[in-house]
Short mmCIF file of C-alpha atoms in Angstrom, two decimals:
data_model
loop_
_atom_site.label_atom_id
_atom_site.label_comp_id
_atom_site.label_asym_id
_atom_site.label_seq_id
_atom_site.Cartn_x
_atom_site.Cartn_y
_atom_site.Cartn_z
CA UNK A 48 -20.88 -99.73 -41.90
CA UNK A 49 -18.67 -100.11 -38.87
CA UNK A 50 -17.72 -103.47 -37.48
CA UNK A 51 -19.11 -104.27 -34.07
CA UNK A 52 -17.53 -104.64 -30.69
CA UNK A 53 -18.69 -105.23 -27.17
CA UNK A 54 -20.22 -102.17 -25.52
CA UNK A 55 -17.62 -99.37 -25.17
CA UNK A 56 -16.75 -97.91 -21.82
CA UNK A 57 -19.69 -95.94 -20.47
CA UNK A 58 -19.98 -92.99 -18.15
CA UNK A 59 -19.92 -93.63 -14.38
CA UNK A 60 -23.69 -93.21 -14.32
CA UNK A 61 -24.09 -95.86 -16.99
CA UNK A 62 -21.76 -98.26 -15.21
CA UNK A 63 -24.02 -98.15 -12.16
CA UNK A 64 -27.08 -98.75 -14.32
CA UNK A 65 -25.44 -101.74 -16.01
CA UNK A 66 -24.61 -103.39 -12.70
CA UNK A 67 -28.21 -103.03 -11.56
CA UNK A 68 -29.77 -104.45 -14.68
CA UNK A 69 -27.27 -107.16 -15.63
CA UNK A 70 -29.54 -109.88 -14.27
CA UNK A 71 -32.76 -108.40 -15.66
CA UNK A 72 -34.46 -109.12 -18.94
CA UNK A 73 -33.30 -107.36 -22.07
CA UNK A 74 -34.61 -103.83 -22.61
CA UNK A 75 -34.68 -101.66 -25.68
CA UNK A 76 -34.05 -97.92 -25.48
CA UNK A 77 -37.81 -97.38 -25.83
CA UNK A 78 -37.99 -97.26 -22.03
CA UNK A 79 -36.11 -93.95 -22.03
CA UNK A 80 -36.59 -92.78 -25.65
CA UNK A 81 -40.18 -91.61 -26.11
CA UNK A 82 -40.55 -90.23 -29.62
CA UNK A 83 -43.95 -88.69 -28.85
CA UNK A 84 -42.49 -86.60 -26.00
CA UNK A 85 -39.55 -85.17 -27.93
CA UNK A 86 -40.02 -81.60 -29.10
CA UNK A 87 -40.35 -81.29 -32.87
CA UNK A 88 -38.15 -78.80 -34.75
CA UNK A 89 -39.98 -75.97 -36.48
CA UNK A 90 -40.06 -75.92 -40.30
CA UNK A 91 -37.67 -73.78 -42.33
CA UNK A 92 -39.20 -70.51 -43.54
CA UNK A 93 -38.34 -70.64 -47.23
CA UNK A 94 -38.39 -67.36 -49.16
CA UNK A 95 -37.31 -66.06 -52.52
CA UNK A 96 -33.70 -64.93 -52.80
CA UNK A 97 -32.50 -66.59 -49.58
CA UNK A 98 -28.86 -67.64 -49.54
CA UNK A 99 -28.91 -71.42 -49.21
CA UNK A 100 -26.39 -73.39 -47.20
CA UNK A 101 -26.14 -77.06 -46.14
CA UNK A 102 -27.74 -76.03 -42.83
CA UNK A 103 -31.08 -75.34 -44.53
CA UNK A 104 -31.31 -78.78 -46.10
CA UNK A 105 -30.06 -80.55 -42.97
CA UNK A 106 -32.61 -78.82 -40.74
CA UNK A 107 -35.37 -79.39 -43.30
CA UNK A 108 -34.55 -83.11 -43.36
CA UNK A 109 -34.57 -83.29 -39.55
CA UNK A 110 -37.95 -81.53 -39.50
CA UNK A 111 -39.57 -84.03 -41.85
CA UNK A 112 -37.91 -87.00 -40.14
CA UNK A 113 -39.33 -85.75 -36.85
CA UNK A 114 -42.79 -85.30 -38.37
CA UNK A 115 -42.77 -88.81 -39.80
CA UNK A 116 -41.49 -90.41 -36.57
CA UNK A 117 -44.12 -88.58 -34.50
CA UNK A 118 -46.98 -89.66 -36.78
CA UNK A 119 -45.82 -93.29 -36.89
CA UNK A 120 -45.40 -93.40 -33.09
CA UNK A 121 -48.86 -91.88 -32.56
CA UNK A 122 -50.57 -94.31 -34.94
CA UNK A 123 -48.58 -97.39 -33.88
CA UNK A 124 -47.22 -97.12 -30.30
CA UNK A 125 -45.15 -100.32 -30.75
CA UNK A 126 -43.51 -99.22 -33.99
CA UNK A 127 -39.98 -100.44 -33.22
CA UNK A 128 -38.63 -103.95 -33.55
CA UNK A 129 -37.05 -106.59 -35.77
CA UNK A 130 -38.55 -106.95 -39.25
CA UNK A 131 -36.17 -109.63 -40.56
CA UNK A 132 -33.03 -111.21 -39.14
CA UNK A 133 -30.56 -113.82 -40.35
CA UNK A 134 -27.51 -114.91 -38.36
CA UNK A 135 -24.60 -117.30 -38.86
CA UNK A 136 -25.46 -120.15 -36.47
CA UNK A 137 -22.21 -122.02 -37.08
CA UNK A 138 -20.24 -118.93 -36.00
CA UNK A 139 -22.54 -118.47 -32.99
CA UNK A 140 -21.62 -121.95 -31.75
CA UNK A 141 -17.99 -120.77 -31.75
CA UNK A 142 -18.84 -117.65 -29.70
CA UNK A 143 -19.04 -115.19 -32.61
CA UNK A 144 -22.19 -113.25 -33.46
CA UNK A 145 -22.22 -112.63 -37.20
CA UNK A 146 -25.28 -110.86 -38.65
CA UNK A 147 -25.99 -111.79 -42.26
CA UNK A 148 -29.13 -109.73 -42.79
CA UNK A 149 -31.26 -107.44 -40.66
CA UNK A 150 -34.11 -105.06 -41.25
CA UNK A 151 -35.27 -103.26 -38.14
CA UNK A 152 -36.71 -100.02 -36.79
CA UNK A 153 -34.97 -98.64 -33.72
CA UNK A 154 -36.89 -96.99 -30.86
CA UNK A 155 -35.95 -93.50 -32.10
CA UNK A 156 -37.42 -94.23 -35.55
CA UNK A 157 -34.17 -94.99 -37.42
CA UNK A 158 -34.69 -97.65 -40.09
CA UNK A 159 -31.79 -100.11 -40.40
CA UNK A 160 -31.41 -102.18 -43.58
CA UNK A 161 -28.21 -104.22 -43.42
CA UNK A 162 -26.88 -106.87 -45.80
CA UNK A 163 -23.54 -108.55 -45.10
CA UNK A 164 -23.01 -109.05 -48.85
CA UNK A 165 -22.98 -105.28 -49.36
CA UNK A 166 -22.10 -103.62 -46.06
CA UNK A 167 -19.17 -103.89 -43.67
CA UNK A 168 -19.20 -106.89 -41.27
CA UNK A 169 -21.55 -106.61 -38.31
CA UNK A 170 -20.04 -108.91 -35.69
CA UNK A 171 -19.21 -109.17 -32.00
CA UNK A 172 -17.47 -111.75 -29.79
CA UNK A 173 -19.61 -113.13 -26.98
CA UNK A 174 -16.80 -113.72 -24.50
CA UNK A 175 -17.74 -115.33 -21.18
CA UNK A 176 -21.44 -116.13 -20.92
CA UNK A 177 -22.92 -115.84 -17.43
CA UNK A 178 -25.32 -118.43 -16.03
CA UNK A 179 -28.21 -116.03 -16.74
CA UNK A 180 -27.13 -115.61 -20.35
CA UNK A 181 -26.26 -112.47 -22.30
CA UNK A 182 -28.23 -110.16 -24.57
CA UNK A 183 -27.08 -109.12 -28.04
CA UNK A 184 -28.29 -105.63 -28.94
CA UNK A 185 -28.24 -103.66 -32.17
CA UNK A 186 -27.03 -100.17 -31.25
CA UNK A 187 -26.50 -96.78 -32.88
CA UNK A 188 -25.26 -93.55 -31.25
CA UNK A 189 -27.96 -91.04 -30.31
CA UNK A 190 -28.68 -87.98 -32.47
CA UNK A 191 -26.85 -84.86 -31.27
CA UNK A 192 -25.94 -81.58 -33.02
CA UNK A 193 -23.18 -82.31 -35.51
CA UNK A 194 -23.62 -86.07 -35.18
CA UNK A 195 -22.21 -86.64 -38.69
CA UNK A 196 -18.98 -84.83 -37.84
CA UNK A 197 -15.81 -86.68 -36.91
CA UNK A 198 -15.19 -83.93 -34.34
CA UNK A 199 -18.48 -84.66 -32.57
CA UNK A 200 -18.28 -86.31 -29.16
CA UNK A 201 -21.03 -88.69 -30.30
CA UNK A 202 -20.85 -89.53 -33.99
CA UNK A 203 -24.06 -91.13 -35.25
CA UNK A 204 -23.18 -91.17 -38.97
CA UNK A 205 -20.11 -91.43 -41.13
CA UNK A 206 -19.88 -90.26 -44.72
CA UNK A 207 -19.12 -92.60 -47.60
CA UNK A 208 -19.04 -91.98 -51.34
CA UNK A 209 -21.82 -93.73 -53.19
CA UNK A 210 -21.57 -95.28 -56.64
CA UNK A 211 -22.03 -92.84 -59.54
CA UNK A 212 -25.62 -91.69 -60.03
CA UNK A 213 -27.11 -90.18 -63.19
CA UNK A 214 -29.50 -87.28 -63.50
CA UNK A 215 -32.93 -88.97 -63.41
CA UNK A 216 -34.30 -86.27 -65.73
CA UNK A 217 -31.66 -86.30 -68.48
CA UNK A 218 -30.23 -89.79 -68.01
CA UNK A 219 -26.63 -88.56 -68.05
CA UNK A 220 -24.26 -86.33 -66.05
CA UNK A 221 -23.07 -88.97 -63.59
CA UNK A 222 -22.00 -87.73 -60.16
CA UNK A 223 -20.61 -89.40 -57.05
CA UNK A 224 -22.60 -88.29 -54.01
CA UNK A 225 -21.56 -88.71 -50.36
CA UNK A 226 -24.01 -90.72 -48.25
CA UNK A 227 -24.56 -90.68 -44.49
CA UNK A 228 -24.33 -94.20 -43.07
CA UNK A 229 -25.50 -94.87 -39.48
CA UNK A 230 -22.73 -96.29 -37.28
CA UNK A 231 -24.56 -99.42 -36.22
CA UNK A 232 -22.86 -101.95 -33.99
CA UNK A 233 -23.59 -104.96 -31.81
CA UNK A 234 -23.30 -104.72 -28.03
CA UNK A 235 -23.43 -107.37 -25.33
CA UNK A 236 -25.68 -105.82 -22.70
CA UNK A 237 -29.17 -106.13 -21.26
CA UNK A 238 -29.48 -102.39 -21.78
CA UNK A 239 -27.20 -100.05 -23.71
CA UNK A 240 -25.90 -96.78 -22.24
CA UNK A 241 -27.70 -93.47 -22.64
CA UNK A 242 -25.27 -92.54 -25.44
CA UNK A 243 -26.85 -95.20 -27.66
CA UNK A 244 -30.19 -96.29 -28.99
CA UNK A 245 -30.45 -100.05 -28.52
CA UNK A 246 -32.69 -102.81 -29.85
CA UNK A 247 -32.38 -106.33 -28.33
CA UNK A 248 -32.03 -109.01 -31.00
CA UNK A 249 -31.74 -112.22 -28.96
CA UNK A 250 -30.36 -113.69 -25.76
CA UNK A 251 -27.68 -116.39 -25.68
CA UNK A 252 -27.31 -119.13 -23.08
CA UNK A 253 -24.61 -121.70 -22.44
CA UNK A 254 -25.78 -124.46 -20.08
CA UNK A 255 -23.11 -126.11 -17.94
CA UNK A 256 -21.45 -128.75 -20.06
CA UNK A 257 -23.55 -127.75 -23.08
CA UNK A 258 -23.10 -125.62 -26.18
CA UNK A 259 -24.22 -122.10 -27.01
CA UNK A 260 -27.93 -121.75 -27.74
CA UNK A 261 -30.59 -119.08 -28.15
CA UNK A 262 -32.64 -118.38 -25.03
CA UNK A 263 -35.99 -120.13 -25.68
CA UNK A 264 -37.73 -117.86 -23.17
CA UNK A 265 -36.90 -114.57 -24.87
CA UNK A 266 -38.22 -113.06 -28.07
CA UNK A 267 -37.19 -109.54 -29.16
CA UNK A 268 -39.65 -106.79 -30.07
CA UNK A 269 -41.00 -107.69 -33.52
CA UNK A 270 -42.59 -105.71 -36.33
CA UNK A 271 -44.55 -108.84 -37.27
CA UNK A 272 -44.86 -112.37 -35.90
CA UNK A 273 -43.21 -113.70 -39.07
CA UNK A 274 -39.97 -111.92 -38.08
CA UNK A 275 -39.52 -114.47 -35.29
CA UNK A 276 -38.52 -117.24 -37.72
CA UNK A 277 -34.80 -116.72 -37.11
CA UNK A 278 -35.13 -118.18 -33.58
CA UNK A 279 -35.93 -121.61 -35.04
CA UNK A 280 -32.29 -121.93 -36.12
CA UNK A 281 -31.06 -124.39 -38.76
CA UNK A 282 -29.16 -127.67 -39.01
CA UNK A 283 -26.18 -126.11 -37.18
CA UNK A 284 -28.26 -124.94 -34.20
CA UNK A 285 -31.85 -125.99 -33.59
CA UNK A 286 -33.71 -123.24 -31.78
CA UNK A 287 -37.10 -122.87 -30.09
CA UNK A 288 -40.39 -122.93 -31.97
CA UNK A 289 -41.30 -119.44 -33.31
CA UNK A 290 -44.32 -117.60 -31.89
CA UNK A 291 -46.32 -117.88 -35.11
CA UNK A 292 -45.85 -121.65 -35.26
CA UNK A 293 -46.87 -121.99 -31.60
CA UNK A 294 -50.05 -120.02 -32.34
CA UNK A 295 -50.87 -122.11 -35.43
CA UNK A 296 -50.31 -125.33 -33.48
CA UNK A 297 -52.64 -124.10 -30.73
CA UNK A 298 -55.36 -123.25 -33.25
CA UNK A 299 -55.03 -126.74 -34.74
CA UNK A 300 -55.35 -128.39 -31.30
CA UNK A 301 -58.52 -126.40 -30.54
CA UNK A 302 -60.11 -127.12 -33.93
CA UNK A 303 -59.25 -130.82 -33.71
CA UNK A 304 -60.70 -131.16 -30.18
CA UNK A 305 -63.88 -129.25 -31.15
CA UNK A 306 -64.39 -131.51 -34.19
CA UNK A 307 -63.88 -134.64 -32.09
CA UNK A 308 -66.34 -133.43 -29.46
CA UNK A 309 -68.83 -132.52 -32.19
CA UNK A 310 -68.68 -136.15 -33.33
CA UNK A 311 -69.48 -137.29 -29.79
CA UNK A 312 -72.29 -134.74 -29.43
CA UNK A 313 -73.87 -135.66 -32.77
CA UNK A 314 -74.99 -139.02 -31.44
CA UNK A 315 -74.96 -138.11 -27.78
CA UNK A 316 -78.62 -138.67 -26.89
CA UNK A 317 -77.63 -141.80 -24.94
CA UNK A 318 -75.48 -139.64 -22.64
CA UNK A 319 -78.45 -137.65 -21.40
CA UNK A 320 -79.84 -134.16 -21.92
CA UNK A 321 -77.52 -132.37 -19.49
CA UNK A 322 -74.33 -133.87 -20.91
CA UNK A 323 -75.46 -133.20 -24.48
CA UNK A 324 -76.13 -129.56 -23.59
CA UNK A 325 -72.74 -129.29 -21.91
CA UNK A 326 -70.97 -130.68 -24.99
CA UNK A 327 -72.60 -128.08 -27.22
CA UNK A 328 -71.60 -125.30 -24.79
CA UNK A 329 -68.02 -126.58 -24.82
CA UNK A 330 -67.93 -126.64 -28.62
CA UNK A 331 -69.19 -123.03 -28.76
CA UNK A 332 -66.61 -122.02 -26.15
CA UNK A 333 -63.78 -123.47 -28.26
CA UNK A 334 -64.85 -122.14 -31.66
CA UNK A 335 -66.44 -118.79 -30.79
CA UNK A 336 -63.27 -116.79 -31.51
CA UNK A 337 -61.29 -119.53 -33.26
CA UNK A 338 -61.74 -118.27 -36.83
CA UNK A 339 -60.51 -114.77 -35.92
CA UNK A 340 -57.54 -116.25 -34.05
CA UNK A 341 -56.64 -118.47 -37.02
CA UNK A 342 -56.75 -115.43 -39.32
CA UNK A 343 -54.19 -113.62 -37.15
CA UNK A 344 -52.00 -116.69 -36.58
CA UNK A 345 -51.87 -117.65 -40.26
CA UNK A 346 -50.60 -114.23 -41.41
CA UNK A 347 -46.87 -113.55 -41.05
CA UNK A 348 -47.68 -109.83 -41.25
CA UNK A 349 -49.77 -109.86 -38.03
CA UNK A 350 -48.25 -107.84 -35.20
CA UNK A 351 -47.38 -109.48 -31.88
CA UNK A 352 -49.86 -107.18 -30.14
CA UNK A 353 -52.66 -108.29 -32.49
CA UNK A 354 -51.81 -111.94 -31.75
CA UNK A 355 -51.80 -111.35 -27.99
CA UNK A 356 -55.12 -109.50 -28.09
CA UNK A 357 -56.57 -112.34 -30.17
CA UNK A 358 -55.40 -114.85 -27.55
CA UNK A 359 -56.95 -112.81 -24.73
CA UNK A 360 -60.25 -112.61 -26.62
CA UNK A 361 -60.26 -116.43 -26.76
CA UNK A 362 -59.63 -116.73 -23.03
CA UNK A 363 -63.13 -115.48 -22.10
CA UNK A 364 -65.14 -118.15 -23.95
CA UNK A 365 -62.54 -120.85 -23.22
CA UNK A 366 -62.95 -120.25 -19.47
CA UNK A 367 -66.31 -122.06 -19.84
CA UNK A 368 -64.16 -125.22 -19.71
CA UNK A 369 -62.47 -124.21 -16.42
CA UNK A 370 -63.81 -125.54 -13.10
CA UNK A 371 -64.87 -122.08 -11.86
CA UNK A 372 -65.61 -120.60 -15.31
CA UNK A 373 -63.60 -117.48 -14.42
CA UNK A 374 -60.43 -116.59 -16.37
CA UNK A 375 -57.37 -115.30 -14.51
CA UNK A 376 -56.03 -111.78 -14.98
CA UNK A 377 -53.34 -111.54 -17.65
CA UNK A 378 -50.36 -109.21 -17.91
CA UNK A 379 -50.56 -106.15 -20.17
CA UNK A 380 -48.78 -106.46 -23.52
CA UNK A 381 -45.07 -105.68 -23.17
CA UNK A 382 -43.48 -105.08 -26.56
CA UNK A 383 -39.86 -105.52 -25.44
CA UNK A 384 -40.58 -108.95 -23.93
CA UNK A 385 -43.91 -110.26 -25.21
CA UNK A 386 -43.16 -113.99 -24.98
CA UNK A 387 -43.96 -114.58 -21.25
CA UNK A 388 -47.47 -113.11 -21.56
CA UNK A 389 -48.02 -114.99 -24.85
CA UNK A 390 -47.03 -118.27 -23.19
CA UNK A 391 -49.25 -117.60 -20.19
CA UNK A 392 -52.29 -117.09 -22.43
CA UNK A 393 -51.47 -120.07 -24.68
CA UNK A 394 -50.83 -122.39 -21.73
CA UNK A 395 -54.12 -121.40 -20.10
CA UNK A 396 -56.10 -122.02 -23.29
CA UNK A 397 -54.33 -125.34 -23.90
CA UNK A 398 -54.93 -126.47 -20.31
CA UNK A 399 -58.68 -125.78 -20.54
CA UNK A 400 -58.99 -127.54 -23.91
CA UNK A 401 -57.15 -130.55 -22.46
CA UNK A 402 -59.83 -130.76 -19.76
CA UNK A 403 -62.28 -131.92 -22.43
CA UNK A 404 -62.02 -135.69 -22.17
CA UNK A 405 -63.38 -137.53 -25.18
CA UNK A 406 -63.75 -140.79 -23.22
CA UNK A 407 -66.14 -139.46 -20.59
CA UNK A 408 -67.93 -136.37 -19.29
CA UNK A 409 -67.97 -135.30 -15.65
CA UNK A 410 -70.95 -133.86 -13.77
CA UNK A 411 -71.08 -132.68 -10.15
CA UNK A 412 -73.57 -133.61 -7.48
CA UNK A 413 -75.22 -130.61 -5.82
CA UNK A 414 -74.84 -130.15 -2.07
CA UNK A 415 -77.76 -127.97 -1.01
CA UNK A 416 -77.52 -129.13 2.61
CA UNK A 417 -74.42 -130.33 4.47
CA UNK A 418 -73.82 -133.96 3.66
CA UNK A 419 -76.76 -134.31 1.24
CA UNK A 420 -75.63 -134.75 -2.38
CA UNK A 421 -78.17 -134.79 -5.24
CA UNK A 422 -78.09 -135.26 -9.01
CA UNK A 423 -80.83 -135.74 -11.62
CA UNK A 424 -80.69 -139.35 -12.83
CA UNK A 425 -81.04 -139.27 -16.64
CA UNK A 426 -83.34 -141.73 -18.40
CA UNK A 427 -80.47 -142.70 -20.73
CA UNK A 428 -78.48 -143.95 -17.71
CA UNK A 429 -80.97 -146.71 -16.87
CA UNK A 430 -79.37 -150.14 -16.66
CA UNK A 431 -75.82 -148.69 -16.58
CA UNK A 432 -73.37 -148.61 -13.71
CA UNK A 433 -72.35 -145.14 -12.51
CA UNK A 434 -68.72 -144.27 -11.78
CA UNK A 435 -68.40 -141.64 -9.07
CA UNK A 436 -65.31 -139.89 -7.72
CA UNK A 437 -65.49 -138.74 -4.11
CA UNK A 438 -63.28 -135.79 -3.18
CA UNK A 439 -62.39 -135.24 0.50
CA UNK A 440 -62.16 -131.83 2.16
CA UNK A 441 -58.78 -130.18 2.75
CA UNK A 442 -58.59 -131.88 6.15
CA UNK A 443 -60.10 -135.15 4.92
CA UNK A 444 -58.57 -138.33 3.57
CA UNK A 445 -59.22 -141.06 1.05
CA UNK A 446 -59.95 -143.61 3.80
CA UNK A 447 -62.35 -141.16 5.40
CA UNK A 448 -64.53 -140.69 2.30
CA UNK A 449 -64.45 -144.48 1.72
CA UNK A 450 -65.97 -144.95 5.16
CA UNK A 451 -68.50 -142.20 4.44
CA UNK A 452 -69.68 -143.81 1.17
CA UNK A 453 -69.84 -147.29 2.73
CA UNK A 454 -72.27 -146.00 5.38
CA UNK A 455 -74.30 -143.84 2.97
CA UNK A 456 -77.72 -144.46 1.48
CA UNK A 457 -77.77 -144.21 -2.34
CA UNK A 458 -81.23 -144.03 -3.89
CA UNK A 459 -83.83 -141.84 -5.56
CA UNK A 460 -85.14 -139.09 -3.29
CA UNK A 461 -88.66 -140.54 -3.06
CA UNK A 462 -87.31 -143.88 -1.76
CA UNK A 463 -85.13 -142.62 1.10
CA UNK A 464 -87.81 -142.56 3.82
CA UNK A 465 -88.96 -146.10 3.07
CA UNK A 466 -85.36 -147.38 2.92
CA UNK A 467 -84.58 -145.64 6.20
CA UNK A 468 -87.54 -147.29 7.89
CA UNK A 469 -86.36 -150.67 6.57
CA UNK A 470 -82.70 -149.91 7.48
CA UNK A 471 -81.49 -150.44 3.91
CA UNK A 472 -78.67 -148.53 2.18
CA UNK A 473 -80.04 -148.75 -1.35
CA UNK A 474 -77.75 -149.12 -4.37
CA UNK A 475 -74.37 -150.73 -3.75
CA UNK A 476 -71.14 -148.73 -4.29
CA UNK A 477 -67.95 -150.77 -4.85
CA UNK A 478 -64.55 -149.18 -4.35
CA UNK A 479 -62.32 -149.42 -7.48
CA UNK A 480 -58.80 -148.20 -8.29
CA UNK A 481 -59.70 -147.29 -11.89
CA UNK A 482 -62.39 -147.82 -14.52
CA UNK A 483 -60.86 -149.77 -17.40
CA UNK A 484 -63.66 -149.00 -19.85
CA UNK A 485 -63.33 -145.21 -19.69
CA UNK A 486 -59.72 -145.21 -18.38
CA UNK A 487 -60.82 -143.04 -15.46
CA UNK A 488 -58.25 -142.76 -12.68
CA UNK A 489 -59.09 -140.73 -9.55
CA UNK A 490 -57.07 -137.67 -8.61
CA UNK A 491 -54.60 -138.10 -5.73
CA UNK A 492 -56.38 -138.57 -2.37
CA UNK A 493 -59.76 -139.05 -4.11
CA UNK A 494 -61.70 -142.33 -4.06
CA UNK A 495 -63.40 -143.98 -7.04
CA UNK A 496 -66.57 -146.10 -6.78
CA UNK A 497 -68.84 -147.97 -9.15
CA UNK A 498 -72.54 -147.77 -8.26
CA UNK A 499 -74.27 -150.90 -9.51
CA UNK A 500 -77.26 -150.34 -11.79
CA UNK A 501 -80.35 -151.25 -9.79
CA UNK A 502 -83.86 -150.20 -10.89
CA UNK A 503 -85.17 -150.93 -7.41
CA UNK A 504 -83.29 -147.95 -5.98
CA UNK A 505 -82.61 -145.57 -8.89
CA UNK A 506 -85.44 -144.17 -11.02
CA UNK A 507 -84.97 -142.15 -14.21
CA UNK A 508 -85.88 -138.46 -14.22
CA UNK A 509 -85.72 -138.48 -10.41
CA UNK A 510 -83.17 -136.97 -8.04
CA UNK A 511 -80.47 -139.44 -7.02
CA UNK A 512 -79.51 -138.69 -3.41
CA UNK A 513 -76.41 -139.79 -1.48
CA UNK A 514 -76.49 -139.14 2.27
CA UNK A 515 -74.65 -140.64 5.25
CA UNK A 516 -76.70 -142.75 7.66
CA UNK A 517 -74.30 -142.63 10.60
CA UNK A 518 -73.25 -139.63 12.65
CA UNK A 519 -69.88 -141.30 13.27
CA UNK A 520 -68.72 -140.47 9.72
CA UNK A 521 -69.98 -136.85 9.59
CA UNK A 522 -66.42 -135.54 9.96
CA UNK A 523 -65.47 -137.54 6.85
CA UNK A 524 -68.11 -135.80 4.71
CA UNK A 525 -66.74 -135.20 1.17
CA UNK A 526 -66.13 -131.80 -0.36
CA UNK A 527 -67.69 -132.83 -3.68
CA UNK A 528 -68.92 -135.92 -5.50
CA UNK A 529 -68.42 -136.25 -9.24
CA UNK A 530 -70.06 -138.67 -11.66
CA UNK A 531 -68.11 -139.72 -14.77
CA UNK A 532 -70.35 -140.75 -17.67
CA UNK A 533 -68.49 -142.81 -20.29
CA UNK A 534 -68.94 -142.06 -23.99
CA UNK A 535 -69.97 -145.42 -25.45
#
């Protein structure tokens, strides 16, 4: 096993490519090495009495390697990646990359199984680290005719004598056999030259005034989500949380919130029929695909693609918790850099789950006509103050909606005509900065009010209507009115 160096001098064409991609994210050679598009060699035509030479066995091996690589690539399009990786973090802090153990499959199908206790050192010096960071890649020369020959322009393998091996049939007759060892190395580059097959392992950053650290926003292509454990680091260098742990933590947050909400819903008759129904819909939205997601997240053998697809399946039901109930579009799975899309999906799910407030539930007034806001007043709300949040339009203001509410009539629909004739405004709405009981604080530019419980103006199972009584405040009409019902 050869020791590693920084990337050797490349052809002029490669130098141009490097300058263009130096600031881009790390790329494996999969972008220009498509196993399924490479032409397969034809099989050897074996026949009795043929004079055998090393060529026959070499070509036969290449044929079967090609067959296997083609089948694996067809069955599993994202077949390349890191299977296991261990690095010396103490050495990394000093600017030296020292690989202790790695098992990986390169984009051309080559399986690498390296152990520093057995093989030659696999190291590289980082040198100067740019502000954007640098990428450490595992590289091996491409396969060309004669790639095991020292006379070849591109030597992929070198020959090394193995330890003595016995005849498996007789148990004796020891022989020393030469073995072909791939010339793997480490290179510092976002993308290796066309003379190599490269697999990104990790990116390294060095903040100004800080020490060397792994890039928390990059994860290499993985054979399984359990292979990401190396990024967590150790006592020498604490790294980011691995993908699998992030997924397990998310599943725990969802399950915990669903169980808490189930406890509220179990005795939620006092909150009213509509709120109770909404709580049960929210619980279903959170747990509909939770068990399947937990199954994927709990297994270290799950593939990153399976985890991402499981996250996306959760997004649909979870969007029930979003204001518009419509999920955003998500990026396709990108095997070479799957972390950004994973984070986008996880952050969306977490944000929607965090919308579920266990202290209160929010309902919206309907606005069927401009400036006329209605909501069914539940029987369970009788004798209780209502906390409403008034949201101005894009051109409106907090002071404007305060004036609008102060000149509005608040009462059951069947009482409005009589109150209008008597020039009464109905129930009283007091402006408040926050509601201490439910810890409700209005959003910026919104106004919070407490409507005093008054059976004279608000009847159960009747439409509660809020409408302005003065044309002077029509321009201050709110965009929406929300009612926050506290969970007692």
